[in-house]
XYZ file of C-alpha atoms in Angstrom:
762
model
C -23.924 20.774 135.469
C -23.721 22.110 131.846
C -23.799 19.283 128.489
C -20.365 19.810 126.534
C -21.817 19.802 123.036
C -18.480 20.836 121.504
C -17.849 17.830 118.814
C -14.990 15.731 120.169
C -11.868 15.374 117.715
C -11.897 12.378 115.708
C -14.941 11.129 116.828
C -17.190 8.803 114.072
C -19.679 10.338 112.199
C -23.062 8.927 111.848
C -24.189 7.386 108.833
C -26.435 8.736 106.538
C -29.478 7.928 105.165
C -29.555 6.498 101.226
C -32.118 7.739 98.890
C -33.358 5.404 97.102
C -34.106 6.209 93.181
C -37.274 5.731 91.398
C -37.795 3.656 88.323
C -38.861 6.877 86.342
C -35.533 8.712 87.358
C -33.438 5.316 85.996
C -35.532 5.679 82.594
C -34.808 9.666 82.096
C -31.114 8.609 82.568
C -31.241 5.782 79.859
C -33.122 7.651 77.409
C -30.632 10.440 77.673
C -27.696 8.475 77.272
C -29.755 6.794 74.285
C -30.066 10.290 72.667
C -26.609 10.823 73.173
C -25.789 7.771 71.526
C -28.554 8.179 68.653
C -26.985 11.866 68.080
C -23.108 11.012 68.133
C -23.970 8.165 65.268
C -26.676 10.047 63.285
C -24.168 12.611 63.229
C -21.237 10.565 62.445
C -23.022 8.774 59.521
C -23.873 12.057 58.144
C -20.263 13.766 58.138
C -18.970 10.272 56.905
C -21.111 10.758 54.014
C -20.732 14.138 53.393
C -17.020 13.236 53.348
C -17.315 10.554 50.899
C -19.488 12.806 48.629
C -17.377 15.707 49.240
C -13.591 13.909 49.106
C -13.761 10.635 47.488
C -16.796 11.065 45.171
C -16.693 14.470 44.587
C -15.280 14.529 41.091
C -17.439 12.025 39.787
C -20.695 14.162 41.114
C -19.084 17.022 39.429
C -18.736 15.437 36.352
C -22.274 14.131 36.617
C -23.879 17.623 37.408
C -21.543 18.914 34.229
C -22.745 16.158 32.028
C -26.203 16.771 33.137
C -25.974 20.609 32.498
C -23.504 20.365 29.346
C -23.882 18.480 26.018
C -20.342 18.005 24.317
C -20.109 17.109 21.189
C -17.386 15.853 19.033
C -16.763 18.129 15.726
C -14.773 15.705 13.437
C -11.466 16.750 11.714
C -11.112 16.725 8.246
C -8.450 14.059 7.276
C -5.241 15.165 4.992
C -5.021 14.474 1.444
C -2.490 12.280 0.064
C -1.074 12.993 -3.568
C 1.263 11.943 -5.605
C 4.571 13.516 -6.685
C 2.930 15.461 -9.424
C 0.017 16.772 -7.305
C -2.561 14.000 -8.356
C -5.026 13.240 -5.462
C -4.601 9.776 -4.153
C -6.733 9.685 -1.082
C -8.843 12.322 0.132
C -11.713 13.108 2.807
C -15.022 14.061 1.145
C -18.104 15.784 3.132
C -20.457 13.220 4.341
C -22.887 13.626 7.426
C -23.622 11.866 10.804
C -27.426 11.950 12.204
C -27.609 12.529 15.826
C -30.641 12.223 18.333
C -31.446 13.855 21.596
C -33.895 11.718 23.071
C -34.569 13.566 26.290
C -36.383 16.110 23.935
C -39.194 13.705 22.980
C -42.329 14.258 24.762
C -44.690 11.655 23.734
C -44.775 7.931 22.608
C -46.212 9.082 19.328
C -43.215 11.763 18.592
C -40.927 8.613 19.736
C -42.440 6.291 16.896
C -42.630 8.606 14.233
C -39.102 9.328 14.582
C -37.793 5.904 14.849
C -39.956 4.926 11.448
C -38.718 7.785 9.588
C -34.722 6.914 10.725
C -35.191 3.344 10.281
C -36.834 3.895 6.767
C -34.439 6.173 5.365
C -30.846 4.718 6.841
C -32.190 1.245 6.368
C -31.692 0.460 10.191
C -33.566 -1.861 12.433
C -36.718 -0.126 13.686
C -36.670 -1.847 17.179
C -33.083 -0.567 17.771
C -33.686 2.860 16.678
C -36.960 2.966 18.857
C -34.769 2.060 21.919
C -32.687 4.936 21.198
C -35.518 7.192 21.513
C -36.129 6.237 25.169
C -32.838 7.176 26.006
C -32.734 9.713 28.975
C -29.662 11.291 26.884
C -28.962 14.719 25.143
C -26.981 13.124 22.701
C -26.799 9.823 20.699
C -25.351 8.827 17.308
C -27.955 7.144 15.313
C -26.072 6.851 11.880
C -22.335 7.733 10.556
C -21.343 9.139 7.212
C -24.583 9.412 5.085
C -24.738 10.827 1.486
C -26.047 13.810 0.306
C -29.332 11.775 -0.673
C -29.930 10.218 2.723
C -28.933 13.704 4.144
C -31.834 15.585 2.044
C -34.328 12.844 3.272
C -33.466 13.462 6.791
C -33.724 17.413 6.428
C -37.571 16.584 5.124
C -38.339 14.395 7.899
C -37.036 16.920 10.660
C -39.546 19.561 8.953
C -42.194 16.646 9.014
C -41.449 16.089 12.716
C -41.952 19.700 13.730
C -44.841 20.568 11.737
C -47.195 17.263 12.394
C -45.752 16.430 15.656
C -44.372 19.451 16.938
C -41.230 17.701 17.669
C -38.164 19.758 17.489
C -34.662 19.683 18.715
C -34.517 16.109 18.461
C -32.881 14.991 15.248
C -29.857 16.913 13.660
C -27.064 16.714 11.091
C -23.221 17.179 12.052
C -20.470 17.424 9.418
C -18.470 14.483 9.099
C -15.968 13.080 6.509
C -15.192 9.890 4.692
C -12.246 8.613 3.239
C -12.140 8.245 -0.801
C -9.449 6.740 -3.336
C -10.146 8.080 -6.746
C -7.744 5.827 -8.182
C -9.350 2.543 -6.640
C -6.502 -0.175 -6.125
C -3.577 2.078 -7.340
C -0.859 1.875 -5.246
C -2.990 -0.067 -2.643
C 0.090 -1.454 -0.890
C 1.808 2.303 -0.267
C -1.191 3.933 0.215
C -3.166 1.740 2.653
C -6.587 2.850 4.143
C -8.218 4.297 6.949
C -10.970 2.560 9.180
C -14.600 4.064 9.650
C -13.608 6.446 12.516
C -10.914 7.971 10.001
C -8.039 6.404 11.698
C -4.950 5.258 9.477
C -4.934 1.323 9.044
C -2.410 0.321 6.417
C 0.424 1.684 4.554
C 0.906 5.580 4.362
C -2.371 6.234 5.985
C -1.162 4.180 9.114
C 2.613 5.376 8.881
C 1.603 9.224 9.078
C -1.784 9.092 10.727
C -0.317 11.586 13.337
C 0.008 14.150 10.309
C -3.201 13.224 8.413
C -5.682 12.632 11.270
C -5.883 16.132 12.618
C -7.639 17.472 15.689
C -11.307 17.157 16.514
C -13.279 20.249 17.613
C -15.940 20.352 20.452
C -19.313 22.105 20.328
C -20.498 22.690 23.980
C -23.986 23.609 24.642
C -25.506 24.776 28.008
C -28.904 23.401 29.100
C -31.444 24.159 32.110
C -32.903 21.498 34.610
C -35.483 20.578 31.686
C -33.192 19.979 29.013
C -33.774 22.939 27.383
C -31.357 24.535 25.367
C -29.888 27.630 27.150
C -29.023 30.855 25.284
C -26.537 30.980 22.756
C -24.026 33.167 24.842
C -23.580 29.962 26.799
C -22.988 27.817 23.839
C -19.189 27.370 23.115
C -17.763 26.019 19.962
C -14.115 24.917 19.403
C -13.127 24.168 15.654
C -11.368 21.699 14.462
C -8.195 21.519 12.659
C -7.760 19.686 9.205
C -5.155 17.204 8.955
C -1.987 18.058 7.126
C -1.472 16.909 3.370
C 1.149 14.160 2.268
C 3.096 14.361 -0.927
C 4.210 11.195 -2.194
C 7.358 10.215 -4.278
C 5.247 7.924 -6.082
C 4.527 8.962 -9.914
C 1.008 8.069 -10.609
C 1.950 7.515 -14.204
C 5.182 5.458 -13.791
C 2.640 3.614 -10.807
C -0.044 2.832 -13.699
C 2.354 1.600 -16.006
C 4.035 -0.877 -13.801
C 0.588 -2.150 -12.389
C -0.856 -2.669 -15.974
C 2.197 -5.186 -17.018
C 2.531 -6.814 -13.386
C -0.748 -7.729 -13.775
C -0.368 -8.873 -17.433
C 2.776 -10.768 -15.898
C 0.960 -12.249 -13.196
C -1.769 -13.597 -15.597
C 0.635 -14.440 -18.198
C 2.689 -16.871 -16.044
C -0.247 -18.023 -13.565
C 1.624 -16.572 -10.657
C 0.836 -18.020 -7.188
C 1.967 -16.070 -4.647
C 1.977 -12.302 -6.329
C 4.496 -10.253 -7.746
C 6.037 -7.391 -7.010
C 7.844 -4.631 -8.907
C 9.964 -1.113 -7.413
C 11.118 1.625 -9.108
C 13.565 3.903 -7.409
C 15.417 7.093 -8.213
C 19.175 5.679 -7.905
C 20.200 9.147 -7.108
C 18.007 9.772 -4.139
C 16.437 6.853 -2.840
C 12.768 8.246 -3.865
C 10.247 5.578 -4.749
C 8.697 6.202 -7.967
C 6.198 3.258 -8.049
C 5.768 0.502 -5.709
C 3.337 -2.689 -6.679
C 2.523 -5.754 -5.576
C -0.141 -7.262 -7.987
C -2.899 -7.881 -7.445
C -3.587 -5.082 -5.436
C -7.108 -4.524 -3.902
C -9.803 -1.880 -3.900
C -8.831 0.973 -1.300
C -12.300 1.804 -1.170
C -13.520 -1.509 -0.536
C -10.634 -3.526 1.714
C -12.782 -5.766 3.461
C -14.107 -7.380 0.324
C -12.788 -10.708 -0.518
C -12.884 -12.459 -3.609
C -15.628 -15.066 -4.678
C -12.914 -17.696 -4.229
C -11.967 -16.648 -0.751
C -15.400 -16.755 0.503
C -16.168 -20.023 -0.902
C -12.828 -21.386 0.613
C -13.583 -19.675 3.945
C -17.486 -20.850 4.050
C -16.322 -24.553 3.361
C -14.649 -24.519 6.738
C -15.869 -25.641 10.509
C -18.356 -22.258 11.652
C -15.435 -21.423 14.475
C -12.605 -21.465 12.073
C -14.112 -19.185 9.492
C -13.571 -15.787 11.592
C -9.894 -16.665 11.900
C -9.469 -17.513 8.286
C -10.823 -14.608 7.390
C -8.757 -12.487 9.440
C -5.906 -14.154 7.662
C -7.192 -13.706 4.148
C -7.386 -9.996 4.743
C -4.086 -9.600 6.306
C -2.940 -11.415 3.310
C -4.484 -9.367 0.952
C -3.208 -5.964 2.698
C 0.402 -7.189 3.307
C 2.917 -5.271 1.325
C 5.151 -8.078 -0.137
C 7.673 -5.424 -1.143
C 8.603 -4.528 2.526
C 6.940 -6.996 4.387
C 8.150 -10.339 2.935
C 11.760 -11.837 2.585
C 12.622 -13.962 -0.397
C 15.698 -15.393 -1.733
C 17.287 -13.143 -4.484
C 19.069 -15.708 -6.440
C 21.372 -14.613 -9.488
C 20.393 -10.617 -9.056
C 22.587 -10.851 -6.240
C 25.626 -11.847 -8.292
C 25.764 -7.701 -9.217
C 26.871 -7.699 -5.498
C 29.253 -10.261 -5.323
C 30.837 -9.165 -8.397
C 30.933 -5.531 -6.919
C 32.422 -6.951 -3.730
C 35.213 -8.840 -5.837
C 36.312 -5.630 -8.268
C 36.414 -3.404 -5.122
C 38.893 -5.751 -3.022
C 40.816 -6.357 -6.331
C 40.087 -9.821 -6.587
C 39.144 -9.551 -10.267
C 39.711 -7.951 -13.577
C 38.731 -7.998 -17.022
C 41.308 -10.617 -17.640
C 40.002 -13.043 -15.053
C 39.107 -16.604 -15.922
C 36.687 -19.113 -14.344
C 36.469 -22.775 -15.468
C 32.646 -24.191 -15.538
C 31.965 -27.817 -15.947
C 28.453 -27.809 -15.446
C 28.674 -28.209 -11.626
C 31.050 -27.709 -8.570
C 31.855 -29.900 -5.794
C 32.093 -27.873 -2.375
C 32.726 -30.319 0.753
C 30.306 -33.184 0.101
C 27.684 -31.189 -2.216
C 27.586 -31.078 -6.074
C 26.185 -27.435 -6.601
C 25.157 -27.208 -10.661
C 25.178 -24.568 -12.927
C 21.822 -23.690 -14.927
C 24.024 -24.787 -18.150
C 24.370 -28.527 -17.097
C 26.777 -29.003 -19.913
C 28.615 -26.136 -18.473
C 30.502 -23.113 -19.873
C 34.030 -24.194 -19.671
C 36.634 -21.424 -19.556
C 35.138 -17.979 -19.287
C 36.071 -14.520 -18.317
C 35.129 -12.567 -15.621
C 32.598 -10.494 -18.019
C 31.563 -13.657 -19.271
C 30.985 -15.346 -16.191
C 28.329 -12.183 -15.391
C 26.724 -12.544 -18.600
C 26.352 -16.308 -18.594
C 25.479 -16.170 -14.796
C 27.393 -19.163 -14.092
C 27.176 -20.506 -10.416
C 30.213 -22.018 -10.194
C 31.936 -19.170 -11.213
C 30.396 -17.491 -8.750
C 31.253 -19.788 -5.760
C 34.927 -19.234 -7.021
C 34.326 -15.245 -6.931
C 33.061 -15.398 -3.855
C 35.933 -17.499 -2.569
C 38.625 -15.072 -3.834
C 36.632 -12.336 -1.479
C 36.521 -14.295 1.177
C 33.937 -15.452 3.919
C 34.431 -12.235 6.196
C 34.517 -9.740 3.459
C 31.873 -11.249 2.178
C 29.891 -10.919 5.396
C 31.181 -7.225 5.588
C 29.872 -6.463 2.484
C 26.698 -8.025 2.593
C 26.004 -5.531 5.764
C 27.775 -2.548 3.917
C 24.926 -3.152 1.085
C 22.534 -2.809 3.862
C 20.959 -6.577 3.741
C 21.760 -7.028 7.420
C 19.352 -3.896 8.608
C 16.119 -2.969 7.727
C 16.179 -0.307 4.752
C 14.372 2.155 6.976
C 11.523 3.156 4.415
C 8.676 5.023 5.767
C 6.030 2.403 5.664
C 4.978 -0.110 8.282
C 5.954 -3.619 8.750
C 9.019 -3.970 7.227
C 11.024 -7.613 8.039
C 14.509 -8.183 8.583
C 16.546 -10.019 6.590
C 17.498 -13.911 7.603
C 21.193 -14.628 6.974
C 23.523 -16.619 8.958
C 24.898 -15.640 12.243
C 28.528 -14.774 12.985
C 30.284 -18.154 13.040
C 27.098 -20.043 11.930
C 28.188 -19.932 7.933
C 29.504 -23.141 6.413
C 31.561 -23.641 3.605
C 28.588 -24.865 1.245
C 26.329 -21.707 2.988
C 28.959 -19.775 1.809
C 29.315 -21.303 -1.604
C 25.440 -20.886 -2.253
C 25.386 -17.295 -0.759
C 27.955 -16.137 -3.328
C 24.766 -16.484 -6.117
C 21.953 -15.518 -3.723
C 20.503 -18.372 -2.704
C 19.429 -20.084 0.906
C 19.055 -16.659 2.572
C 16.401 -13.957 2.776
C 16.212 -10.319 1.980
C 13.379 -8.300 1.115
C 12.701 -6.341 -2.040
C 13.213 -2.935 -0.984
C 16.416 -4.288 0.308
C 17.556 -5.618 -2.997
C 16.521 -2.690 -5.151
C 18.285 -0.450 -2.551
C 21.441 -2.481 -3.030
C 20.827 -2.690 -6.874
C 20.698 1.359 -6.683
C 24.243 1.370 -4.768
C 25.607 -0.420 -7.492
C 24.613 1.799 -10.120
C 25.058 5.275 -8.751
C 28.624 5.280 -7.210
C 28.661 2.969 -4.391
C 26.302 5.366 -2.000
C 23.681 3.093 0.178
C 20.632 5.556 0.323
C 17.293 5.481 2.530
C 14.435 4.559 0.399
C 11.362 6.997 1.453
C 7.869 7.159 -0.410
C 6.751 10.435 1.301
C 8.709 13.592 -0.105
C 7.179 16.616 2.088
C 3.926 17.361 4.197
C 2.111 20.620 4.357
C -0.868 22.238 6.482
C -4.261 22.697 5.000
C -2.858 26.201 3.855
C 0.062 24.573 1.396
C 2.803 25.671 4.166
C 5.445 22.845 4.606
C 5.203 21.304 7.821
C 8.130 18.495 6.757
C 10.203 17.750 4.082
C 12.435 14.995 3.098
C 15.792 15.041 1.279
C 17.731 11.945 0.350
C 19.621 10.168 3.163
C 23.367 9.023 2.723
C 24.075 6.064 4.959
C 27.528 4.864 3.336
C 29.129 4.250 0.228
C 30.054 0.578 0.015
C 32.020 0.475 -3.313
C 33.962 3.064 -5.075
C 32.922 5.103 -8.057
C 35.367 3.252 -9.983
C 34.192 -0.182 -9.029
C 30.436 1.152 -9.687
C 31.480 2.589 -13.366
C 32.844 -0.867 -14.288
C 29.389 -2.672 -13.125
C 27.434 -0.166 -15.005
C 29.822 -1.018 -18.543
C 29.377 -4.868 -17.463
C 25.894 -5.255 -16.931
C 24.878 -2.944 -19.553
C 27.064 -5.356 -21.764
C 25.118 -8.107 -20.256
C 21.998 -6.503 -21.600
C 23.286 -5.993 -24.733
C 24.377 -9.256 -25.727
C 21.793 -11.401 -24.160
C 19.099 -9.112 -25.619
C 15.516 -10.008 -24.522
C 16.763 -12.370 -22.145
C 18.230 -9.854 -19.960
C 16.143 -6.399 -20.374
C 17.351 -5.009 -23.598
C 14.878 -2.085 -24.172
C 15.198 -0.580 -27.598
C 16.927 2.493 -27.923
C 18.157 2.757 -24.508
C 21.320 1.504 -22.719
C 20.011 -0.879 -19.951
C 22.028 -2.349 -17.325
C 20.573 -5.397 -15.786
C 20.670 -9.213 -14.050
C 18.157 -11.997 -14.303
C 17.362 -14.129 -11.635
C 15.774 -17.785 -10.847
C 16.099 -18.720 -7.161
C 14.365 -22.433 -5.880
C 12.405 -21.464 -2.820
C 14.115 -23.860 -0.134
C 12.011 -25.154 2.931
C 8.841 -24.919 1.030
C 5.814 -27.117 3.236
C 3.596 -27.523 0.461
C 4.524 -27.125 -3.540
C 2.305 -25.381 -4.994
C 3.613 -25.057 -8.793
C 3.750 -27.356 -11.752
C 7.429 -27.725 -11.866
C 9.572 -30.149 -10.162
C 10.128 -26.942 -7.406
C 8.668 -23.863 -6.489
C 10.865 -20.668 -7.901
C 11.075 -17.292 -7.963
C 11.606 -15.365 -11.215
C 12.819 -12.057 -11.052
C 14.966 -9.285 -12.804
C 16.517 -6.145 -11.700
C 17.987 -3.194 -13.481
C 18.677 0.201 -14.152
C 18.810 2.551 -17.150
C 20.745 4.765 -18.530
C 23.647 2.324 -17.996
C 26.338 5.254 -18.674
C 24.105 7.672 -16.599
C 21.780 5.912 -14.277
C 18.658 7.385 -13.376
C 16.149 4.583 -12.188
C 16.646 1.119 -11.088
C 13.666 -0.840 -11.092
C 13.186 -4.863 -9.703
C 10.534 -7.342 -11.146
C 9.730 -10.550 -9.347
C 7.115 -13.065 -9.388
C 6.626 -15.583 -6.662
C 5.438 -19.155 -7.787
C 5.053 -18.705 -11.665
C 3.228 -21.737 -12.549
C 2.535 -21.550 -16.381
C 5.046 -22.150 -18.869
C 7.993 -21.178 -17.676
C 9.716 -19.994 -14.275
C 13.322 -18.462 -15.317
C 13.639 -15.013 -14.636
C 14.863 -14.403 -18.462
C 11.561 -15.892 -19.667
C 9.016 -14.604 -17.125
C 10.454 -11.279 -15.357
C 12.468 -9.674 -18.013
C 9.773 -9.438 -20.588
C 8.040 -7.223 -18.250
C 11.033 -5.427 -17.052
C 11.469 -4.787 -20.880
C 7.903 -3.473 -21.223
C 7.743 -1.286 -18.257
C 10.750 0.359 -19.305
C 9.944 0.968 -23.107
C 6.950 3.264 -21.555
C 8.642 4.414 -18.474
C 11.992 5.855 -20.061
C 10.109 7.970 -22.476
C 8.076 9.120 -20.061
C 11.036 10.268 -17.956
C 12.345 12.041 -21.199
C 15.767 10.069 -21.075
C 17.554 10.545 -24.363
C 17.283 7.901 -26.744
C 20.175 6.051 -28.484
C 19.214 3.904 -31.394
C 21.108 1.353 -33.240
C 20.491 0.004 -36.627
C 18.579 -2.860 -35.789
C 16.425 -0.778 -33.283
C 15.568 1.463 -36.045
C 13.966 -1.099 -38.527
C 11.289 -1.468 -35.849
C 11.092 2.316 -34.477
C 7.654 3.723 -34.385
C 6.297 6.616 -36.336
C 3.204 8.801 -36.540
C 1.392 8.632 -40.155
C 0.529 11.751 -41.776
C -2.820 13.296 -43.074
C -2.803 12.097 -46.521
C -6.481 12.853 -47.012
C -7.750 14.982 -49.932
C -4.314 14.984 -51.596
C -4.338 13.545 -55.365
C -3.181 9.994 -55.296
C 0.152 11.086 -56.885
C 0.626 13.828 -54.069
C -0.173 11.582 -51.410
C 2.045 8.420 -52.810
C 5.225 10.860 -52.372
C 4.218 12.158 -48.841
C 3.803 8.773 -47.801
C 7.415 8.013 -49.024
C 8.830 11.163 -47.538
C 7.317 10.090 -44.331
C 9.289 6.748 -44.459
C 6.423 4.130 -45.104
C 5.283 2.083 -48.110
C 1.934 2.795 -49.870
C -0.649 0.920 -51.268
C -3.780 2.532 -53.059
C -7.237 0.921 -53.065
C -10.231 2.026 -55.903
C -10.160 4.190 -58.910
C -10.774 7.588 -57.737
C -8.287 10.521 -58.276
C -8.276 11.753 -54.729
C -7.721 9.931 -51.676
C -10.662 10.005 -49.247
C -9.633 7.530 -46.208
C -6.597 6.036 -45.339
C -5.235 3.274 -42.778
C -3.170 3.958 -40.443
C -5.430 6.662 -38.858
C -3.700 10.175 -39.167
C -1.105 10.005 -36.313
C -1.405 6.623 -35.515
C 1.913 5.216 -34.749
C 3.228 2.832 -37.478
C 6.585 0.907 -37.388
C 9.538 2.404 -39.660
C 8.710 1.049 -43.510
C 4.957 0.124 -42.631
C 2.501 0.275 -45.191
C -0.279 2.983 -45.457
C -3.492 2.182 -47.425
C -5.176 5.172 -49.724
C -8.598 4.838 -50.196
C -9.889 6.612 -53.177
C -13.669 5.253 -53.629
C -16.392 4.062 -51.012
C -16.263 0.749 -52.710
C -12.608 -0.110 -51.945
C -13.145 0.593 -48.204
C -15.520 -2.402 -47.806
C -12.386 -4.523 -48.285
C -11.407 -6.843 -45.377
C -8.449 -9.166 -44.691
C -8.202 -12.018 -42.462
C -5.797 -11.564 -39.710
C -3.147 -14.343 -39.266
C -1.374 -15.870 -36.175
C 1.864 -14.079 -35.292
C 2.662 -16.313 -32.133
C 5.874 -17.575 -32.037
C 7.336 -15.631 -34.991
C 10.584 -13.235 -34.455
C 10.156 -9.776 -35.017
C 11.684 -9.926 -38.343
C 9.135 -12.797 -39.288
C 6.361 -10.929 -37.931
C 7.081 -8.057 -39.808
C 6.878 -10.186 -43.150
C 3.872 -11.493 -42.360
C 2.099 -8.579 -41.521
C 3.331 -7.026 -44.972
C 2.096 -10.121 -47.008
C -1.719 -9.462 -45.642
C -1.185 -5.680 -45.805
C -1.287 -5.073 -42.548
C 0.673 -3.229 -40.050
C 2.685 -4.041 -36.801
C 4.065 -2.214 -33.871
C 6.398 -4.281 -31.547
C 6.666 -4.052 -28.169
C 8.956 -5.959 -26.009
C 11.648 -8.592 -26.231
C 11.938 -7.284 -30.212
C 16.204 -8.418 -29.992
C 17.873 -11.084 -28.920
C 16.252 -13.966 -29.872
C 12.102 -12.841 -28.643
C 9.492 -14.051 -30.118
C 5.711 -13.021 -30.276
C 3.550 -13.920 -27.455
C 0.419 -11.866 -28.082
C -1.287 -9.863 -30.151
C -3.525 -6.900 -29.996
C -6.420 -8.532 -32.515
C -6.972 -12.244 -32.318
C -6.036 -14.360 -35.208
C -9.189 -14.904 -37.726
C -10.793 -11.736 -37.410
C -11.835 -9.882 -40.520
C -10.321 -6.105 -40.655
C -9.441 -3.307 -43.166
C -6.306 -3.259 -45.317
C -3.373 -1.352 -43.306
C -4.973 -1.598 -39.940
C -2.272 -1.788 -36.951
C -1.791 -4.880 -34.880
C 0.493 -4.585 -31.539
C 2.450 -7.402 -31.179
C 4.366 -8.265 -27.674
C 7.534 -9.926 -27.636
C 8.912 -12.175 -24.907
C 12.478 -13.976 -24.401
C 11.935 -17.228 -26.088
C 14.595 -19.225 -23.997
C 16.552 -18.975 -21.162
C 19.692 -20.664 -22.401
C 22.954 -18.815 -23.646
C 23.126 -16.126 -21.187
C 20.818 -15.872 -18.038
C 19.011 -17.873 -15.780
């Protein structure tokens, strides 16, 4: 029987035999896995690094590559020029040079040493520091900026020497640069300001108009190969710089100079401790013709302190010296005319009076009584005239500068109306003048003003305004009531003379009517005429004005020799019947022989206006008293016979003295065209022996003009008169010292100031 070999369904399979892996096979598998892991990690790291380099750090590497291949040099732009109103240069940038070095072009240490020694000797630099610069791996490094012509010529010689003796080329270069100069030194320093080492404006107009003055720097881009060698010219790109715009100021250099001269004299004569301020403004436009903070500072040396200031700083502990120096410089640069507030005192009375007139609260017939003081609530407020003024009209109250009368005038106006006019005159807001650092006023908030506060405010005390606000308000009183925005820049032009910006007058509002303004001009003009020297009287002109003497309230440490510290001021304008120019003069803390505005500020105002008004060609109108002291020019009498010369001298309005025994005039004093007062004496010399005669100069100090004129005649001398001649003024200075020997006929300038504050003004 055959065996059935057909597999039976569901029969169990026979178990297979397991093949055992050898050690070599297991090693190969592990190696393969390790290689795969290494490859994955390796390529992952590479991809990650590439991603970081291209995506994250791509811009930085591209920038570094460009910097390595290109040299990018900034070309300085020439800063614009600042002119006065007549085109006189007040600030300009002159060509200088900067020394730059390309250290990568040095090939040997010998070259580096030669270059470093030459540069340090010429430029007076530290040798070791220059040597370190030669070792840099750089195509461009600045060695020194703003070198002058003499240093430039020596650098050119050094470049030639390095090339010829050391075969060292393309290492040192000279690039055009500019340096700011101020031809007038300290003139109008508070207005112009100054620019820093990098030609950026730091103070004044230089700062305020920096975006116009600074211009646009250029660029010089040069391609270089991997070795740092300059590539052909076709790879070089030069983007020229654009010069800055020019600024034309409203400041008139002539008026500014006159103001600065007499302000400096006023500061010295009155031992003023905290500077003086003078602002002259065109009353019809708001253009500032002069702005003085005296003493000023040399714009070419803005960081230089006086020996006194240095000594004071050096006496401090070392850790305090840096701060003290910074404060001293800030105080030196500070424009007191716009940045400081002060109590205006009685000059503010012109505003209070204008308010009362405008509101119809007073007229010529209004009367006020002054007993020397007035009690308001529990406070006794005194008048400067301790004996009182008695009964007085409105006009007399202004001329008397009577505090009790003005308290009464203020009460007639009313507190709220007073506040409204205070705002209307522009005291509550910044004036908007185009100079940096303008301060806001210091006045009582709404509802904070007490009855006593109101009383003292009516005559300008216990609140603070800026000088620029006061002169702006004064101009409004004079010009028909229009409050103008003051400005110091009239126009801006580009380097080709095209006008970029023109500034015209801006009227903010009309605070009083023309009728009120005309009345104030009449009253303030009368004040000056009647008070004379104490109220700004200028011979030959109708001047309107008001003095002020304000006590400095809240002073932490008294500085002056008086019982209190004061501000002496005068604010006025001319001509009174057709106002053209207004001027504020004030001195902060006089510590000399006087502190009243009539004694300290009025004489300075008179001296300035005596020169400024003729310069502005304002028509004169001399009184009979003025004509006695009017200056005339001496003629030419030499070569004439004695008789002819005597007749001509008399025709010219002078008296005559003949010296010598000759028949013809060989010399004369005063000299030809010299200024001599009307009726002065001309000495005619007829021989050389008579020319040797001398007279001794007497002392004129303390004399009135009439007395001084008589004394001068007695000594065969001539006098010309300046300052407060009328109204009781006395001589306070003479151009030739007492006791000096001079020739007969010599002209001596006598300056007169108000002798007393009593009578009209404080």
